Each structure stands twice: as C-alpha cells, then as structure tokens.
Amino acid sequence: PFLRLRYAIVTWTIGQVAMFAISQGHTRQLRNVRLRIIPDAMFGFDNQEIQHLFFQEWGESERRAYVLNCWVDLVGYMEAYTVVLGSVLYYLADRREGWNADHMCLFGVLPILFDLVETILMQQGARAGLISPEVVQIASIANRLKWSSFLGAI
C-alpha cells in the first residue's frame, strides 16, 4: 500500500509538471487574460450565470484562455487527482480490518467521470461561442455530482 501511495504522489507530480508546461506554452498569447472565476470551481451554476460569464463578462481572449484551461484539466489534472484520491482511499481501506481496499479505491474514479462530462460540455460551449440552456443544465448537474462525489470520497 505504501508503494502505491508513493506511485500516486509521483503520478500527481508528473501531472502537475505537465500542466505547468502546457500552460506556460500559451502564456505569451494570453498574458493579459485573467479569469476571475471558472465554472469548474463553482458548486453548480445556472444558464443565466454562464451566459453572462461567457458572453458578457468574458471576451474572445478569456474564452480562449478557458478552453486552454479545459485542455490542461482534461490532459493532466483529472488523471493526477484520480490516481492520488484512489491511492489514498486504497491505503486507508487497506489499513482497516474488513474493508475491501480494491473496491474502496474505485470511489476515487467517480469524480473524474462527472468532471469529464462537465468540462467537455463547457469547453465546447466556450469554443463554439454559444451554449444552450440544456447543455448548461447537464453540465451543472455533473458539476454538483463531481464535487459531491469528491467530498464524499474523502
């Protein structure tokens, strides 16, 4: 179990380095862009909030920065936090008598499933320049389930 925890820490570190490298490659073109809040960090949102954020508060450069942020999220961050969370859950369950550690670590996978749905839908909406209320509703539900399953796993 301790080796798996070390593996998780190494994987997380590699993911962080990869995200940093990806984001630094685009900083020149997005140097003056500051995203105050992104939908991924909210606990649920509604159509009016997203329409205002994407198309009134943000301009084209902010939407481009958000799409880049989504790629970083999809490529390195989600996998890294899933491995870390699953490994920590495995380690903790393995130390308790009567707990099935192999099944317990699967709770670390739930947040990434919901995060994938949320991130892909919101990224496509930001890239296309329009997003329907139904897509925002589905992404909002996935967002709430992501945070609930993440906190529930902890």
Coordinates of N, CA and C in Angstrom, one line a residue:
P1 N 0.8 -1.2 0.0 CA 0.0 0.0 0.0 C 0.9 1.3 0.0
F2 N 2.0 1.3 0.7 CA 2.8 2.4 0.8 C 3.4 2.7 -0.6
L3 N 3.8 1.7 -1.3 CA 4.3 1.8 -2.6 C 3.3 2.5 -3.6
R4 N 2.1 2.1 -3.4 CA 1.0 2.7 -4.3 C 0.8 4.1 -3.9
L5 N 0.9 4.5 -2.7 CA 0.8 5.9 -2.3 C 2.0 6.7 -2.9
R6 N 3.2 6.1 -2.9 CA 4.3 6.8 -3.5 C 4.1 6.9 -5.0
Y7 N 3.6 5.9 -5.6 CA 3.3 5.9 -7.0 C 2.3 7.1 -7.3
A8 N 1.3 7.2 -6.5 CA 0.3 8.2 -6.7 C 0.9 9.6 -6.5
I9 N 1.8 9.8 -5.6 CA 2.5 11.1 -5.4 C 3.3 11.4 -6.7
V10 N 4.1 10.4 -7.1 CA 4.9 10.6 -8.3 C 4.0 10.9 -9.5
T11 N 2.9 10.2 -9.7 CA 2.0 10.5 -10.8 C 1.4 11.9 -10.7
W12 N 1.0 12.3 -9.5 CA 0.5 13.6 -9.3 C 1.5 14.7 -9.7
T13 N 2.8 14.5 -9.3 CA 3.8 15.4 -9.6 C 4.1 15.5 -11.1
I14 N 4.1 14.4 -11.8 CA 4.3 14.4 -13.2 C 3.1 15.2 -13.9
G15 N 1.9 14.9 -13.4 CA 0.7 15.6 -13.9 C 0.8 17.1 -13.7
Q16 N 1.3 17.6 -12.5 CA 1.5 19.0 -12.3 C 2.5 19.6 -13.2
V17 N 3.6 18.9 -13.4 CA 4.7 19.4 -14.3 C 4.1 19.5 -15.7
A18 N 3.4 18.5 -16.1 CA 2.8 18.6 -17.5 C 1.9 19.7 -17.6
M19 N 1.0 19.9 -16.6 CA 0.1 21.1 -16.7 C 0.8 22.4 -16.8
F20 N 1.8 22.5 -16.0 CA 2.6 23.8 -15.9 C 3.3 24.0 -17.3
A21 N 3.8 22.9 -17.9 CA 4.5 23.1 -19.2 C 3.5 23.5 -20.3
I22 N 2.3 22.9 -20.3 CA 1.3 23.2 -21.3 C 0.8 24.6 -21.1
S23 N 0.6 25.0 -19.9 CA 0.1 26.4 -19.6 C 1.1 27.4 -20.0
Q24 N 2.4 27.1 -19.7 CA 3.5 28.1 -20.0 C 3.7 28.3 -21.5
G25 N 3.4 27.3 -22.2 CA 3.5 27.4 -23.7 C 2.5 28.4 -24.3
H26 N 1.5 28.7 -23.6 CA 0.5 29.6 -24.1 C 0.4 30.9 -23.4
T27 N 1.3 31.2 -22.5 CA 1.2 32.4 -21.7 C 1.5 33.7 -22.5
R28 N 2.4 33.6 -23.5 CA 2.7 34.8 -24.3 C 1.4 35.3 -24.9
Q29 N 0.6 34.5 -25.5 CA -0.6 35.0 -26.2 C -1.7 35.3 -25.2
L30 N -1.7 34.8 -24.0 CA -2.7 35.0 -23.1 C -2.2 35.8 -21.8
R31 N -1.2 36.5 -22.0 CA -0.5 37.1 -20.8 C -1.4 38.1 -20.0
N32 N -2.3 38.8 -20.7 CA -3.1 39.8 -20.0 C -4.5 39.3 -19.6
V33 N -4.7 38.0 -19.9 CA -6.0 37.4 -19.6 C -6.0 36.9 -18.1
R34 N -7.0 37.4 -17.4 CA -7.2 36.9 -16.0 C -8.7 36.4 -15.9
L35 N -8.8 35.1 -15.6 CA -10.1 34.5 -15.4 C -10.4 34.6 -13.9
R36 N -11.3 35.4 -13.5 CA -11.7 35.6 -12.1 C -12.3 34.4 -11.5
I37 N -13.2 33.8 -12.2 CA -13.9 32.6 -11.8 C -14.2 31.7 -13.0
I38 N -14.1 30.4 -12.8 CA -14.4 29.5 -13.9 C -15.5 28.6 -13.4
P39 N -16.3 28.1 -14.3 CA -17.5 27.2 -13.9 C -17.0 26.0 -13.1
D40 N -15.8 25.4 -13.5 CA -15.4 24.2 -12.8 C -15.2 24.4 -11.3
A41 N -14.9 25.6 -10.9 CA -14.7 25.9 -9.4 C -16.0 26.2 -8.7
M42 N -17.1 26.4 -9.4 CA -18.4 26.7 -8.7 C -19.0 25.4 -8.3
F43 N -19.9 25.5 -7.3 CA -20.7 24.3 -6.9 C -22.1 24.6 -7.5
G44 N -22.2 24.1 -8.8 CA -23.5 24.3 -9.5 C -23.5 25.7 -10.1
F45 N -24.3 25.9 -11.1 CA -24.5 27.2 -11.8 C -25.7 27.1 -12.6
D46 N -26.2 28.2 -13.1 CA -27.4 28.2 -13.9 C -27.1 28.8 -15.2
N47 N -28.1 28.7 -16.2 CA -27.9 29.2 -17.5 C -27.6 30.7 -17.5
Q48 N -28.3 31.5 -16.7 CA -28.1 32.9 -16.7 C -26.7 33.3 -16.3
E49 N -26.1 32.6 -15.3 CA -24.8 32.9 -14.9 C -23.8 32.6 -16.0
I50 N -23.9 31.4 -16.6 CA -23.0 31.0 -17.7 C -23.1 31.9 -18.9
Q51 N -24.3 32.2 -19.3 CA -24.4 33.1 -20.5 C -23.8 34.5 -20.2
H52 N -24.0 35.0 -18.9 CA -23.4 36.3 -18.6 C -21.8 36.2 -18.5
L53 N -21.4 35.1 -17.9 CA -19.9 34.9 -17.8 C -19.2 34.7 -19.1
F54 N -19.8 33.8 -20.0 CA -19.1 33.5 -21.2 C -19.2 34.6 -22.3
F55 N -20.4 35.3 -22.3 CA -20.6 36.2 -23.4 C -20.8 37.7 -23.1
Q56 N -20.8 38.0 -21.8 CA -20.8 39.5 -21.4 C -19.6 39.8 -20.6
E57 N -19.2 39.0 -19.6 CA -18.1 39.3 -18.8 C -16.8 39.0 -19.5
W58 N -16.8 37.9 -20.2 CA -15.6 37.4 -21.0 C -15.6 37.8 -22.4
G59 N -14.5 38.1 -22.9 CA -14.4 38.4 -24.4 C -13.8 37.1 -25.1
E60 N -13.4 37.3 -26.3 CA -12.8 36.2 -27.0 C -11.5 35.6 -26.4
S61 N -10.7 36.5 -25.9 CA -9.4 36.0 -25.3 C -9.6 35.3 -24.0
E62 N -10.6 35.7 -23.2 CA -11.0 34.9 -22.0 C -11.6 33.6 -22.3
R63 N -12.4 33.5 -23.3 CA -12.9 32.2 -23.7 C -11.8 31.3 -24.2
R64 N -10.9 31.9 -25.0 CA -9.8 31.1 -25.4 C -8.9 30.6 -24.3
A65 N -8.7 31.4 -23.3 CA -8.0 31.0 -22.1 C -8.7 29.9 -21.3
Y66 N -10.1 30.0 -21.3 CA -10.9 29.0 -20.6 C -10.8 27.6 -21.4
V67 N -10.8 27.7 -22.7 CA -10.6 26.4 -23.5 C -9.3 25.8 -23.2
L68 N -8.2 26.6 -23.1 CA -6.9 26.1 -22.8 C -6.9 25.5 -21.4
N69 N -7.6 26.2 -20.4 CA -7.7 25.7 -19.1 C -8.4 24.3 -19.1
C70 N -9.4 24.1 -19.9 CA -10.1 22.9 -20.0 C -9.2 21.8 -20.5
W71 N -8.3 22.1 -21.5 CA -7.4 21.1 -22.0 C -6.4 20.7 -21.0
V72 N -5.9 21.6 -20.2 CA -5.0 21.3 -19.1 C -5.7 20.4 -18.1
D73 N -7.0 20.7 -17.8 CA -7.8 19.9 -16.9 C -8.0 18.5 -17.5
L74 N -8.3 18.4 -18.8 CA -8.5 17.1 -19.4 C -7.2 16.2 -19.5
V75 N -6.1 16.9 -19.8 CA -4.9 16.1 -20.2 C -4.1 15.7 -18.9
G76 N -4.0 16.5 -17.9 CA -3.1 16.1 -16.8 C -3.8 16.1 -15.4
Y77 N -4.6 17.1 -15.2 CA -5.1 17.3 -13.8 C -6.1 16.2 -13.4
M78 N -7.0 15.9 -14.2 CA -8.0 14.9 -13.8 C -7.4 13.5 -13.5
E79 N -6.5 13.1 -14.4 CA -5.9 11.8 -14.1 C -5.0 11.8 -12.9
A80 N -4.3 12.9 -12.6 CA -3.5 13.0 -11.4 C -4.3 13.0 -10.2
Y81 N -5.4 13.8 -10.1 CA -6.2 13.7 -8.8 C -6.9 12.4 -8.7
T82 N -7.3 11.7 -9.8 CA -7.9 10.4 -9.6 C -7.0 9.4 -9.1
V83 N -5.7 9.4 -9.6 CA -4.7 8.4 -9.0 C -4.4 8.7 -7.6
V84 N -4.3 10.0 -7.2 CA -4.0 10.3 -5.8 C -5.1 9.9 -4.9
L85 N -6.3 10.3 -5.3 CA -7.5 10.0 -4.5 C -7.7 8.5 -4.3
G86 N -7.7 7.8 -5.4 CA -7.8 6.4 -5.4 C -6.7 5.7 -4.6
S87 N -5.5 6.2 -4.7 CA -4.4 5.6 -3.9 C -4.6 5.8 -2.4
V88 N -5.0 7.0 -2.1 CA -5.2 7.4 -0.6 C -6.3 6.5 -0.1
L89 N -7.4 6.4 -0.8 CA -8.5 5.6 -0.4 C -8.1 4.1 -0.2
Y90 N -7.3 3.6 -1.2 CA -6.8 2.3 -1.1 C -5.9 2.1 0.2
Y91 N -5.1 3.0 0.4 CA -4.1 3.0 1.5 C -4.9 3.0 2.8
L92 N -5.9 3.9 3.0 CA -6.7 3.9 4.2 C -7.5 2.7 4.4
A93 N -8.2 2.2 3.3 CA -9.0 1.0 3.4 C -8.2 -0.3 3.8
D94 N -7.0 -0.3 3.2 CA -6.1 -1.5 3.4 C -5.7 -1.6 4.9
R95 N -5.6 -0.5 5.6 CA -5.2 -0.4 7.0 C -6.4 -0.8 7.9
R96 N -7.6 -0.9 7.4 CA -8.7 -1.2 8.3 C -9.2 -2.7 8.1
E97 N -9.4 -3.3 9.1 CA -9.8 -4.7 9.1 C -11.3 -4.8 8.5
G98 N -11.4 -5.7 7.5 CA -12.8 -6.0 7.0 C -13.2 -5.1 5.8
W99 N -12.3 -4.1 5.5 CA -12.6 -3.2 4.3 C -12.0 -3.8 3.1
N100 N -12.7 -3.8 2.0 CA -12.2 -4.2 0.7 C -11.5 -3.1 0.0
A101 N -10.2 -3.0 0.1 CA -9.4 -1.9 -0.4 C -9.5 -1.8 -1.9
D102 N -9.6 -2.9 -2.6 CA -9.8 -2.8 -4.1 C -11.1 -2.1 -4.5
H103 N -12.1 -2.4 -3.8 CA -13.4 -1.7 -4.1 C -13.4 -0.3 -3.6
M104 N -12.8 0.0 -2.5 CA -12.8 1.3 -1.9 C -12.1 2.3 -2.9
C105 N -11.0 1.9 -3.5 CA -10.2 2.8 -4.4 C -11.1 3.2 -5.6
L106 N -12.1 2.5 -5.9 CA -12.9 2.9 -7.1 C -13.7 4.1 -6.8
F107 N -13.9 4.5 -5.6 CA -14.6 5.7 -5.3 C -13.8 6.9 -5.7
G108 N -12.5 6.8 -5.9 CA -11.7 7.8 -6.5 C -11.9 8.1 -7.9
V109 N -12.6 7.2 -8.6 CA -12.9 7.3 -10.1 C -14.2 8.1 -10.3
L110 N -15.1 8.1 -9.4 CA -16.4 8.8 -9.6 C -16.2 10.3 -10.0
P111 N -15.4 11.1 -9.2 CA -15.3 12.5 -9.6 C -14.9 12.7 -11.0
I112 N -13.9 11.9 -11.5 CA -13.4 12.2 -12.9 C -14.5 11.9 -13.9
L113 N -15.4 11.0 -13.7 CA -16.5 10.7 -14.7 C -17.4 12.0 -14.8
F114 N -17.8 12.5 -13.7 CA -18.6 13.7 -13.7 C -17.8 15.0 -14.2
D115 N -16.6 15.0 -13.9 CA -15.7 16.2 -14.3 C -15.5 16.1 -15.8
L116 N -15.4 14.9 -16.4 CA -15.3 14.8 -17.8 C -16.5 15.4 -18.6
V117 N -17.7 15.0 -18.1 CA -18.9 15.5 -18.7 C -19.0 17.0 -18.6
E118 N -18.8 17.5 -17.4 CA -18.8 19.0 -17.2 C -17.8 19.7 -18.0
T119 N -16.6 19.3 -18.0 CA -15.5 20.0 -18.7 C -15.7 20.0 -20.2
I120 N -16.0 18.9 -20.8 CA -16.2 18.8 -22.2 C -17.4 19.6 -22.7
L121 N -18.5 19.6 -22.0 CA -19.6 20.4 -22.4 C -19.3 21.9 -22.3
M122 N -18.7 22.3 -21.2 CA -18.4 23.7 -21.1 C -17.4 24.2 -22.1
Q123 N -16.4 23.3 -22.3 CA -15.3 23.7 -23.3 C -15.9 23.9 -24.7
Q124 N -16.8 22.9 -25.1 CA -17.4 23.0 -26.4 C -18.2 24.3 -26.5
G125 N -18.9 24.6 -25.5 CA -19.8 25.9 -25.5 C -18.9 27.1 -25.6
A126 N -17.8 27.1 -24.9 CA -16.9 28.3 -24.9 C -16.2 28.4 -26.3
R127 N -15.9 27.3 -26.9 CA -15.2 27.3 -28.2 C -16.2 27.7 -29.3
A128 N -17.4 27.2 -29.2 CA -18.4 27.4 -30.3 C -18.9 28.9 -30.2
G129 N -18.9 29.5 -29.1 CA -19.4 30.9 -28.9 C -20.9 30.9 -28.6
L130 N -21.5 29.7 -28.3 CA -22.8 29.7 -27.8 C -23.0 28.4 -27.1
I131 N -23.9 28.4 -26.1 CA -24.2 27.2 -25.3 C -25.7 27.2 -24.9
S132 N -26.3 26.1 -25.2 CA -27.7 26.0 -24.9 C -28.0 25.9 -23.4
P133 N -29.2 26.3 -23.0 CA -29.6 26.1 -21.6 C -29.6 24.6 -21.2
E134 N -30.0 23.7 -22.1 CA -30.0 22.3 -21.7 C -28.6 21.8 -21.5
V135 N -27.6 22.2 -22.3 CA -26.2 21.8 -22.0 C -25.7 22.4 -20.7
V136 N -26.0 23.6 -20.4 CA -25.6 24.2 -19.1 C -26.2 23.4 -18.0
Q137 N -27.5 23.0 -18.1 CA -28.2 22.3 -17.0 C -27.5 20.9 -16.8
I138 N -27.1 20.2 -17.9 CA -26.4 18.9 -17.7 C -25.1 19.1 -17.1
A139 N -24.3 20.2 -17.6 CA -23.0 20.5 -17.0 C -23.1 20.8 -15.6
S140 N -24.2 21.6 -15.2 CA -24.3 22.0 -13.8 C -24.6 20.8 -12.9
I141 N -25.4 19.8 -13.4 CA -25.7 18.6 -12.6 C -24.4 17.8 -12.5
A142 N -23.6 17.7 -13.6 CA -22.4 17.0 -13.5 C -21.4 17.7 -12.5
N143 N -21.4 19.0 -12.5 CA -20.6 19.7 -11.6 C -20.9 19.4 -10.1
R144 N -22.2 19.5 -9.8 CA -22.6 19.2 -8.4 C -22.3 17.7 -8.0
L145 N -22.5 16.8 -9.0 CA -22.1 15.4 -8.7 C -20.6 15.2 -8.5
K146 N -19.8 16.0 -9.3 CA -18.4 15.9 -9.2 C -17.9 16.3 -7.8
W147 N -18.4 17.5 -7.4 CA -18.0 18.0 -6.0 C -18.5 17.1 -4.9
S148 N -19.8 16.6 -5.1 CA -20.4 15.7 -4.0 C -19.6 14.4 -3.9
S149 N -19.3 13.8 -5.1 CA -18.6 12.5 -5.0 C -17.1 12.7 -4.5
F150 N -16.5 13.8 -4.9 CA -15.2 14.1 -4.4 C -15.2 14.3 -2.9
L151 N -16.1 15.1 -2.4 CA -16.1 15.3 -1.0 C -16.6 14.0 -0.2
G152 N -17.5 13.3 -0.9 CA -18.0 12.0 -0.3 C -16.9 11.0 -0.2
A153 N -16.0 11.0 -1.2 CA -14.9 10.0 -1.1 C -13.9 10.3 0.0
I154 N -13.7 11.6 0.3 CA -12.8 12.0 1.3 C -13.4 11.6 2.6

